PDB file of C-alpha atoms in Angstrom:
ATOM      1  CA  GLN A 998      47.567  -1.923 210.770  1.00  0.00           C
ATOM      2  CA  VAL A 999      44.986   0.941 211.619  1.00  0.00           C
ATOM      3  CA  GLN A1000      44.456   3.838 209.160  1.00  0.00           C
ATOM      4  CA  LEU A1001      44.101   7.335 210.461  1.00  0.00           C
ATOM      5  CA  VAL A1002      42.177   9.685 208.354  1.00  0.00           C
ATOM      6  CA  GLU A1003      42.492  13.214 208.942  1.00  0.00           C
ATOM      7  CA  SER A1004      40.036  16.213 208.084  1.00  0.00           C
ATOM      8  CA  GLY A1005      39.260  19.942 208.620  1.00  0.00           C
ATOM      9  CA  GLY A1006      42.182  21.667 207.193  1.00  0.00           C
ATOM     10  CA  GLY A1007      41.796  24.445 204.858  1.00  0.00           C
ATOM     11  CA  LEU A1008      42.568  28.187 204.290  1.00  0.00           C
ATOM     12  CA  VAL A1009      42.053  30.597 207.158  1.00  0.00           C
ATOM     13  CA  GLN A1010      42.540  34.046 208.054  1.00  0.00           C
ATOM     14  CA  PRO A1011      44.836  35.261 210.850  1.00  0.00           C
ATOM     15  CA  GLY A1012      42.913  35.320 214.037  1.00  0.00           C
ATOM     16  CA  GLY A1013      40.492  32.445 212.771  1.00  0.00           C
ATOM     17  CA  SER A1014      39.866  28.889 214.039  1.00  0.00           C
ATOM     18  CA  LEU A1015      39.805  25.547 212.631  1.00  0.00           C
ATOM     19  CA  ARG A1016      39.060  22.112 214.108  1.00  0.00           C
ATOM     20  CA  LEU A1017      40.950  19.065 212.751  1.00  0.00           C
ATOM     21  CA  SER A1018      39.586  15.591 213.201  1.00  0.00           C
ATOM     22  CA  CYS A1019      41.614  12.367 213.041  1.00  0.00           C
ATOM     23  CA  ALA A1020      39.493   9.176 212.915  1.00  0.00           C
ATOM     24  CA  ALA A1021      41.048   5.547 213.340  1.00  0.00           C
ATOM     25  CA  SER A1022      39.664   2.613 211.153  1.00  0.00           C
ATOM     26  CA  LYS A1023      39.528   0.600 214.238  1.00  0.00           C
ATOM     27  CA  SER A1024      40.181   0.914 217.925  1.00  0.00           C
ATOM     28  CA  PHE A1025      43.448   0.239 219.478  1.00  0.00           C
ATOM     29  CA  PHE A1026      44.246  -2.496 221.889  1.00  0.00           C
ATOM     30  CA  SER A1027      46.266  -0.073 223.896  1.00  0.00           C
ATOM     31  CA  ILE A1028      47.888   3.376 223.312  1.00  0.00           C
ATOM     32  CA  ASN A1029      50.876   4.880 224.961  1.00  0.00           C
ATOM     33  CA  ALA A1030      50.301   8.410 223.312  1.00  0.00           C
ATOM     34  CA  MET A1031      48.637  10.304 220.778  1.00  0.00           C
ATOM     35  CA  GLY A1032      48.657  13.720 219.350  1.00  0.00           C
ATOM     36  CA  TRP A1033      49.308  16.295 216.416  1.00  0.00           C
ATOM     37  CA  TYR A1034      52.446  17.128 214.644  1.00  0.00           C
ATOM     38  CA  ARG A1035      53.170  19.492 211.871  1.00  0.00           C
ATOM     39  CA  GLN A1036      55.623  20.155 209.167  1.00  0.00           C
ATOM     40  CA  ALA A1037      56.159  23.209 207.133  1.00  0.00           C
ATOM     41  CA  PRO A1038      58.330  23.340 204.030  1.00  0.00           C
ATOM     42  CA  GLY A1039      61.886  22.960 204.598  1.00  0.00           C
ATOM     43  CA  LYS A1040      61.462  22.385 208.290  1.00  0.00           C
ATOM     44  CA  GLN A1041      61.565  19.308 210.610  1.00  0.00           C
ATOM     45  CA  ARG A1042      58.299  17.828 211.579  1.00  0.00           C
ATOM     46  CA  GLU A1043      57.540  19.091 215.201  1.00  0.00           C
ATOM     47  CA  SER A1044      55.076  18.108 217.768  1.00  0.00           C
ATOM     48  CA  VAL A1045      52.071  20.363 218.544  1.00  0.00           C
ATOM     49  CA  ALA A1046      49.982  18.658 221.113  1.00  0.00           C
ATOM     50  CA  ILE A1047      50.189  15.273 222.773  1.00  0.00           C
ATOM     51  CA  ILE A1048      47.848  13.160 224.939  1.00  0.00           C
ATOM     52  CA  ARG A1049      50.028  11.038 227.280  1.00  0.00           C
ATOM     53  CA  SER A1050      48.988   7.620 228.440  1.00  0.00           C
ATOM     54  CA  ASP A1051      48.028   9.153 232.035  1.00  0.00           C
ATOM     55  CA  SER A1052      45.741  11.655 230.074  1.00  0.00           C
ATOM     56  CA  ALA A1053      48.288  14.592 230.771  1.00  0.00           C
ATOM     57  CA  THR A1054      48.636  16.863 227.883  1.00  0.00           C
ATOM     58  CA  VAL A1055      51.780  18.478 226.274  1.00  0.00           C
ATOM     59  CA  PHE A1056      51.458  21.577 224.187  1.00  0.00           C
ATOM     60  CA  ALA A1057      54.293  23.258 222.088  1.00  0.00           C
ATOM     61  CA  ASP A1058      55.120  26.616 223.579  1.00  0.00           C
ATOM     62  CA  SER A1059      54.078  28.159 220.213  1.00  0.00           C
ATOM     63  CA  VAL A1060      50.486  26.920 220.638  1.00  0.00           C
ATOM     64  CA  LYS A1061      49.835  27.073 224.237  1.00  0.00           C
ATOM     65  CA  GLY A1062      46.706  29.072 225.115  1.00  0.00           C
ATOM     66  CA  ARG A1063      45.352  28.882 221.503  1.00  0.00           C
ATOM     67  CA  PHE A1064      45.093  24.999 220.909  1.00  0.00           C
ATOM     68  CA  THR A1065      43.151  22.251 222.442  1.00  0.00           C
ATOM     69  CA  ILE A1066      43.481  18.658 221.750  1.00  0.00           C
ATOM     70  CA  SER A1067      40.709  16.242 222.714  1.00  0.00           C
ATOM     71  CA  ARG A1068      39.678  12.733 221.845  1.00  0.00           C
ATOM     72  CA  ASP A1069      36.489  10.739 221.847  1.00  0.00           C
ATOM     73  CA  ASN A1070      37.129   7.139 222.582  1.00  0.00           C
ATOM     74  CA  ALA A1071      33.753   5.791 221.643  1.00  0.00           C
ATOM     75  CA  LYS A1072      34.202   7.364 218.129  1.00  0.00           C
ATOM     76  CA  ASN A1073      37.829   6.405 217.665  1.00  0.00           C
ATOM     77  CA  THR A1074      38.635   9.982 216.929  1.00  0.00           C
ATOM     78  CA  MET A1075      40.945  12.725 217.988  1.00  0.00           C
ATOM     79  CA  TYR A1076      40.518  16.403 217.464  1.00  0.00           C
ATOM     80  CA  LEU A1077      42.811  19.597 217.657  1.00  0.00           C
ATOM     81  CA  GLN A1078      40.911  22.729 217.991  1.00  0.00           C
ATOM     82  CA  MET A1079      43.029  25.587 216.878  1.00  0.00           C
ATOM     83  CA  ASN A1080      42.073  29.206 217.772  1.00  0.00           C
ATOM     84  CA  SER A1081      43.667  32.572 217.096  1.00  0.00           C
ATOM     85  CA  LEU A1082      45.559  31.172 214.329  1.00  0.00           C
ATOM     86  CA  LYS A1083      48.865  32.981 213.112  1.00  0.00           C
ATOM     87  CA  PRO A1084      50.675  32.725 209.727  1.00  0.00           C
ATOM     88  CA  GLU A1085      53.425  30.777 211.638  1.00  0.00           C
ATOM     89  CA  ASP A1086      50.669  27.945 212.111  1.00  0.00           C
ATOM     90  CA  THR A1087      50.888  27.238 208.561  1.00  0.00           C
ATOM     91  CA  ALA A1088      51.878  23.714 207.916  1.00  0.00           C
ATOM     92  CA  VAL A1089      50.790  20.225 206.920  1.00  0.00           C
ATOM     93  CA  TYR A1090      49.297  18.607 209.991  1.00  0.00           C
ATOM     94  CA  TYR A1091      49.425  14.912 210.947  1.00  0.00           C
ATOM     95  CA  CYS A1092      47.766  12.980 213.485  1.00  0.00           C
ATOM     96  CA  ASN A1093      49.685  10.289 215.360  1.00  0.00           C
ATOM     97  CA  VAL A1094      48.939   7.239 217.640  1.00  0.00           C
ATOM     98  CA  ARG A1095      51.717   5.334 219.438  1.00  0.00           C
ATOM     99  CA  GLY A1096      50.242   1.983 220.456  1.00  0.00           C
ATOM    100  CA  ARG A1097      49.208  -1.461 219.927  1.00  0.00           C
ATOM    101  CA  THR A1098      46.618  -3.272 217.743  1.00  0.00           C
ATOM    102  CA  SER A1099      46.730  -6.435 219.826  1.00  0.00           C
ATOM    103  CA  LEU A1100      47.784  -7.846 222.981  1.00  0.00           C
ATOM    104  CA  LEU A1101      50.957  -9.374 221.436  1.00  0.00           C
ATOM    105  CA  GLY A1102      51.636  -6.912 219.005  1.00  0.00           C
ATOM    106  CA  ASN A1103      54.627  -4.476 218.773  1.00  0.00           C
ATOM    107  CA  LEU A1104      54.353  -0.968 219.660  1.00  0.00           C
ATOM    108  CA  ASN A1105      54.125   1.149 216.341  1.00  0.00           C
ATOM    109  CA  ASP A1106      53.509   4.659 215.376  1.00  0.00           C
ATOM    110  CA  TYR A1107      50.510   5.227 213.190  1.00  0.00           C
ATOM    111  CA  TRP A1108      50.316   8.331 211.050  1.00  0.00           C
ATOM    112  CA  GLY A1109      47.557  10.148 209.191  1.00  0.00           C
ATOM    113  CA  GLN A1110      47.939  11.283 205.587  1.00  0.00           C
ATOM    114  CA  GLY A1111      48.243  14.977 206.429  1.00  0.00           C
ATOM    115  CA  THR A1112      46.010  17.883 205.950  1.00  0.00           C
ATOM    116  CA  GLN A1113      47.167  21.412 204.930  1.00  0.00           C
ATOM    117  CA  VAL A1114      46.400  24.227 207.112  1.00  0.00           C
ATOM    118  CA  THR A1115      47.105  27.740 205.431  1.00  0.00           C
ATOM    119  CA  VAL A1116      46.811  31.025 207.499  1.00  0.00           C
ATOM    120  CA  SER A1117      46.978  33.997 205.428  1.00  0.00           C
ATOM    121  CA  SER A1118      45.351  37.282 204.844  1.00  0.00           C
TER     122      SER A1118
END
Protein backbone atom coordinates (compact mmCIF):
# COMPACT_ATOMS: atom_id res chain seq x y z
CA GLN A 1 0.00 0.00 0.00
CA VAL A 2 1.07 3.54 -0.77
CA GLN A 3 0.40 6.41 1.60
CA LEU A 4 -0.62 9.78 0.17
CA VAL A 5 0.04 12.82 2.33
CA GLU A 6 -1.56 16.18 1.55
CA SER A 7 -0.53 19.64 2.60
CA GLY A 8 -1.22 23.26 1.77
CA GLY A 9 -4.80 23.76 2.90
CA GLY A 10 -5.94 26.64 5.03
CA LEU A 11 -8.02 29.78 5.28
CA VAL A 12 -7.88 32.28 2.44
CA GLN A 13 -9.89 35.32 1.40
CA PRO A 14 -11.96 35.35 -1.79
CA GLY A 15 -9.71 36.04 -4.75
CA GLY A 16 -6.71 34.52 -3.02
CA SER A 17 -4.60 31.53 -3.96
CA LEU A 18 -3.45 28.26 -2.44
CA ARG A 19 -1.31 25.40 -3.65
CA LEU A 20 -2.07 21.91 -2.45
CA SER A 21 0.53 19.16 -2.52
CA CYS A 22 0.10 15.40 -2.46
CA ALA A 23 3.20 13.31 -1.85
CA ALA A 24 3.28 9.54 -2.23
CA SER A 25 5.37 7.48 0.17
CA LYS A 26 6.72 5.50 -2.75
CA SER A 27 6.34 5.40 -6.49
CA PHE A 28 3.63 3.45 -8.26
CA PHE A 29 4.36 0.70 -10.74
CA SER A 30 1.72 2.16 -13.04
CA ILE A 31 -0.94 4.84 -12.84
CA ASN A 32 -4.22 4.95 -14.73
CA ALA A 33 -5.24 8.36 -13.45
CA MET A 34 -4.56 10.82 -10.69
CA GLY A 35 -6.29 13.92 -9.48
CA TRP A 36 -8.05 15.98 -6.89
CA TYR A 37 -11.52 15.66 -5.42
CA ARG A 38 -13.40 17.75 -2.91
CA GLN A 39 -16.33 17.33 -0.57
CA ALA A 40 -18.32 20.02 1.17
CA PRO A 41 -20.48 19.20 4.22
CA GLY A 42 -23.70 17.49 3.19
CA LYS A 43 -22.60 17.12 -0.41
CA GLN A 44 -21.20 14.30 -2.50
CA ARG A 45 -17.53 14.09 -3.27
CA GLU A 46 -16.84 15.56 -6.69
CA SER A 47 -13.93 15.54 -9.06
CA VAL A 48 -12.01 18.79 -9.39
CA ALA A 49 -9.08 18.08 -11.69
CA ILE A 50 -7.80 14.85 -13.21
CA ILE A 51 -4.69 13.82 -15.13
CA ARG A 52 -5.44 10.87 -17.36
CA SER A 53 -2.97 8.16 -18.30
CA ASP A 54 -2.41 9.89 -21.64
CA SER A 55 -1.52 13.08 -19.73
CA ALA A 56 -4.71 14.85 -20.76
CA THR A 57 -6.30 16.96 -18.05
CA VAL A 58 -9.95 17.23 -17.13
CA PHE A 59 -11.33 20.04 -14.99
CA ALA A 60 -14.68 20.56 -13.39
CA ASP A 61 -16.56 23.38 -15.09
CA SER A 62 -16.65 25.30 -11.83
CA VAL A 63 -12.84 25.57 -11.64
CA LYS A 64 -11.84 25.90 -15.29
CA GLY A 65 -9.53 28.83 -15.82
CA ARG A 66 -8.77 29.12 -12.11
CA PHE A 67 -7.17 25.81 -11.09
CA THR A 68 -4.13 24.03 -12.48
CA ILE A 69 -3.10 20.43 -11.84
CA SER A 70 0.48 19.26 -12.24
CA ARG A 71 2.84 16.51 -11.17
CA ASP A 72 6.50 15.97 -10.50
CA ASN A 73 7.26 12.33 -11.17
CA ALA A 74 10.76 12.56 -9.73
CA LYS A 75 9.32 13.69 -6.40
CA ASN A 76 6.25 11.42 -6.47
CA THR A 77 4.21 14.54 -5.89
CA MET A 78 1.08 16.05 -7.39
CA TYR A 79 -0.07 19.64 -7.04
CA LEU A 80 -3.25 21.65 -7.32
CA GLN A 81 -2.73 25.37 -7.85
CA MET A 82 -5.90 27.23 -6.93
CA ASN A 83 -6.28 30.86 -7.98
CA SER A 84 -9.13 33.34 -7.77
CA LEU A 85 -10.69 31.31 -5.00
CA LYS A 86 -14.38 31.66 -4.28
CA PRO A 87 -16.43 30.81 -1.18
CA GLU A 88 -17.97 27.99 -3.21
CA ASP A 89 -14.54 26.33 -3.29
CA THR A 90 -14.72 25.71 0.45
CA ALA A 91 -14.41 21.96 1.02
CA VAL A 92 -12.15 19.18 2.14
CA TYR A 93 -9.82 18.39 -0.73
CA TYR A 94 -8.53 14.88 -1.34
CA CYS A 95 -5.86 13.64 -3.69
CA ASN A 96 -6.37 10.34 -5.46
CA VAL A 97 -4.28 7.94 -7.48
CA ARG A 98 -5.74 5.00 -9.36
CA GLY A 99 -2.92 2.62 -10.06
CA ARG A 100 -0.89 -0.45 -9.26
CA THR A 101 1.99 -0.78 -6.84
CA SER A 102 3.46 -3.85 -8.54
CA LEU A 103 3.33 -5.63 -11.88
CA LEU A 104 0.84 -8.24 -10.65
CA GLY A 105 -1.03 -6.03 -8.21
CA ASN A 106 -4.67 -5.08 -8.44
CA LEU A 107 -5.78 -1.72 -9.70
CA ASN A 108 -6.70 0.27 -6.59
CA ASP A 109 -7.72 3.75 -5.55
CA TYR A 110 -5.40 5.44 -3.09
CA TRP A 111 -6.59 8.49 -1.17
CA GLY A 112 -4.99 11.17 0.91
CA GLN A 113 -6.33 12.08 4.32
CA GLY A 114 -7.90 15.30 3.09
CA THR A 115 -7.02 18.91 3.74
CA GLN A 116 -9.47 21.68 4.59
CA VAL A 117 -9.73 24.68 2.30
CA THR A 118 -11.86 27.54 3.57
CA VAL A 119 -12.52 30.62 1.44
CA SER A 120 -14.12 33.36 3.47
CA SER A 121 -13.91 37.09 4.04
